[in-house]
Amino acid sequence: MGYLGLSALFGFHYQYLNNICVILLSSHGFFSTIVMLIVHHPYREYIRSVFKYQILVWDRGRSITANNLNTVT
């Protein structure tokens, strides 16, 4: 039942607990979306193709930058 249910049922109010509950409930969707993008392979590959990232190749002390050319088929 949790704090929110007991608070509504018995009519008591603690502002700091309300703030913590609102923060936890509102961030749940954000964190579940981030986990879904990381865990599932098709989503992860699509995100990689959208954000073109660069690969640094170190060759005897010199850095060479090459763009990654991913294509979605």
CSV table of C-alpha atoms in Angstrom, one decimal:
chain,number,residue,atom,x,y,z
A,1,MET,CA,0.0,0.0,0.0
A,2,GLY,CA,2.8,2.4,0.7
A,3,TYR,CA,3.1,5.8,2.1
A,4,LEU,CA,0.8,7.5,-0.4
A,5,GLY,CA,-2.1,5.1,0.3
A,6,LEU,CA,-1.7,5.3,4.1
A,7,SER,CA,-1.4,9.1,3.9
A,8,ALA,CA,-4.7,9.3,2.0
A,9,LEU,CA,-6.4,6.8,4.1
A,10,PHE,CA,-5.5,8.2,7.5
A,11,GLY,CA,-5.1,11.9,6.5
A,12,PHE,CA,-1.6,12.6,7.7
A,13,HIS,CA,0.9,14.6,5.7
A,14,TYR,CA,4.7,14.7,5.7
A,15,GLN,CA,6.0,17.1,3.0
A,16,TYR,CA,9.4,15.5,2.7
A,17,LEU,CA,7.9,12.1,2.2
A,18,ASN,CA,5.5,13.5,-0.4
A,19,ASN,CA,8.4,15.1,-2.2
A,20,ILE,CA,10.4,11.8,-2.2
A,21,CYS,CA,7.4,9.9,-3.5
A,22,VAL,CA,6.7,12.4,-6.3
A,23,ILE,CA,10.4,12.3,-7.4
A,24,LEU,CA,10.5,8.5,-7.4
A,25,LEU,CA,7.2,8.2,-9.3
A,26,SER,CA,8.1,10.8,-11.9
A,27,SER,CA,11.6,9.5,-12.6
A,28,HIS,CA,10.3,5.9,-13.1
A,29,GLY,CA,9.4,6.4,-16.8
A,30,PHE,CA,12.8,8.1,-17.5
A,31,PHE,CA,14.8,5.3,-16.0
A,32,SER,CA,12.8,2.6,-17.6
A,33,THR,CA,13.3,4.2,-21.0
A,34,ILE,CA,17.0,4.4,-20.5
A,35,VAL,CA,17.2,0.8,-19.5
A,36,MET,CA,15.1,-0.3,-22.5
A,37,LEU,CA,17.4,1.6,-24.9
A,38,ILE,CA,20.5,0.0,-23.3
A,39,VAL,CA,19.2,-3.6,-22.9
A,40,HIS,CA,17.4,-4.3,-26.2
A,41,HIS,CA,19.7,-4.8,-29.2
A,42,PRO,CA,17.5,-3.2,-31.9
A,43,TYR,CA,16.9,0.0,-30.0
A,44,ARG,CA,20.6,0.2,-29.0
A,45,GLU,CA,21.7,-0.2,-32.7
A,46,TYR,CA,19.2,2.5,-33.8
A,47,ILE,CA,20.4,5.0,-31.2
A,48,ARG,CA,24.0,4.3,-32.3
A,49,SER,CA,23.1,5.0,-35.9
A,50,VAL,CA,21.2,8.2,-35.0
A,51,PHE,CA,24.1,9.6,-33.1
A,52,LYS,CA,27.1,9.4,-35.3
A,53,TYR,CA,30.0,8.8,-32.9
A,54,GLN,CA,33.7,9.0,-33.6
A,55,ILE,CA,36.3,6.4,-33.0
A,56,LEU,CA,39.8,7.4,-31.8
A,57,VAL,CA,42.5,5.2,-33.2
A,58,TRP,CA,45.9,5.6,-31.5
A,59,ASP,CA,48.8,4.9,-33.8
A,60,ARG,CA,52.3,5.3,-32.3
A,61,GLY,CA,51.5,8.3,-30.3
A,62,ARG,CA,49.3,10.1,-32.9
A,63,SER,CA,45.6,10.2,-32.7
A,64,ILE,CA,43.6,9.6,-35.9
A,65,THR,CA,39.9,10.4,-35.9
A,66,ALA,CA,37.5,8.5,-38.2
A,67,ASN,CA,33.8,8.9,-38.5
A,68,ASN,CA,31.8,5.7,-38.0
A,69,LEU,CA,29.6,5.2,-41.1
A,70,ASN,CA,26.8,3.0,-39.8
A,71,THR,CA,23.9,2.5,-42.2
A,72,VAL,CA,20.4,1.3,-41.4
A,73,THR,CA,19.1,-1.3,-43.9
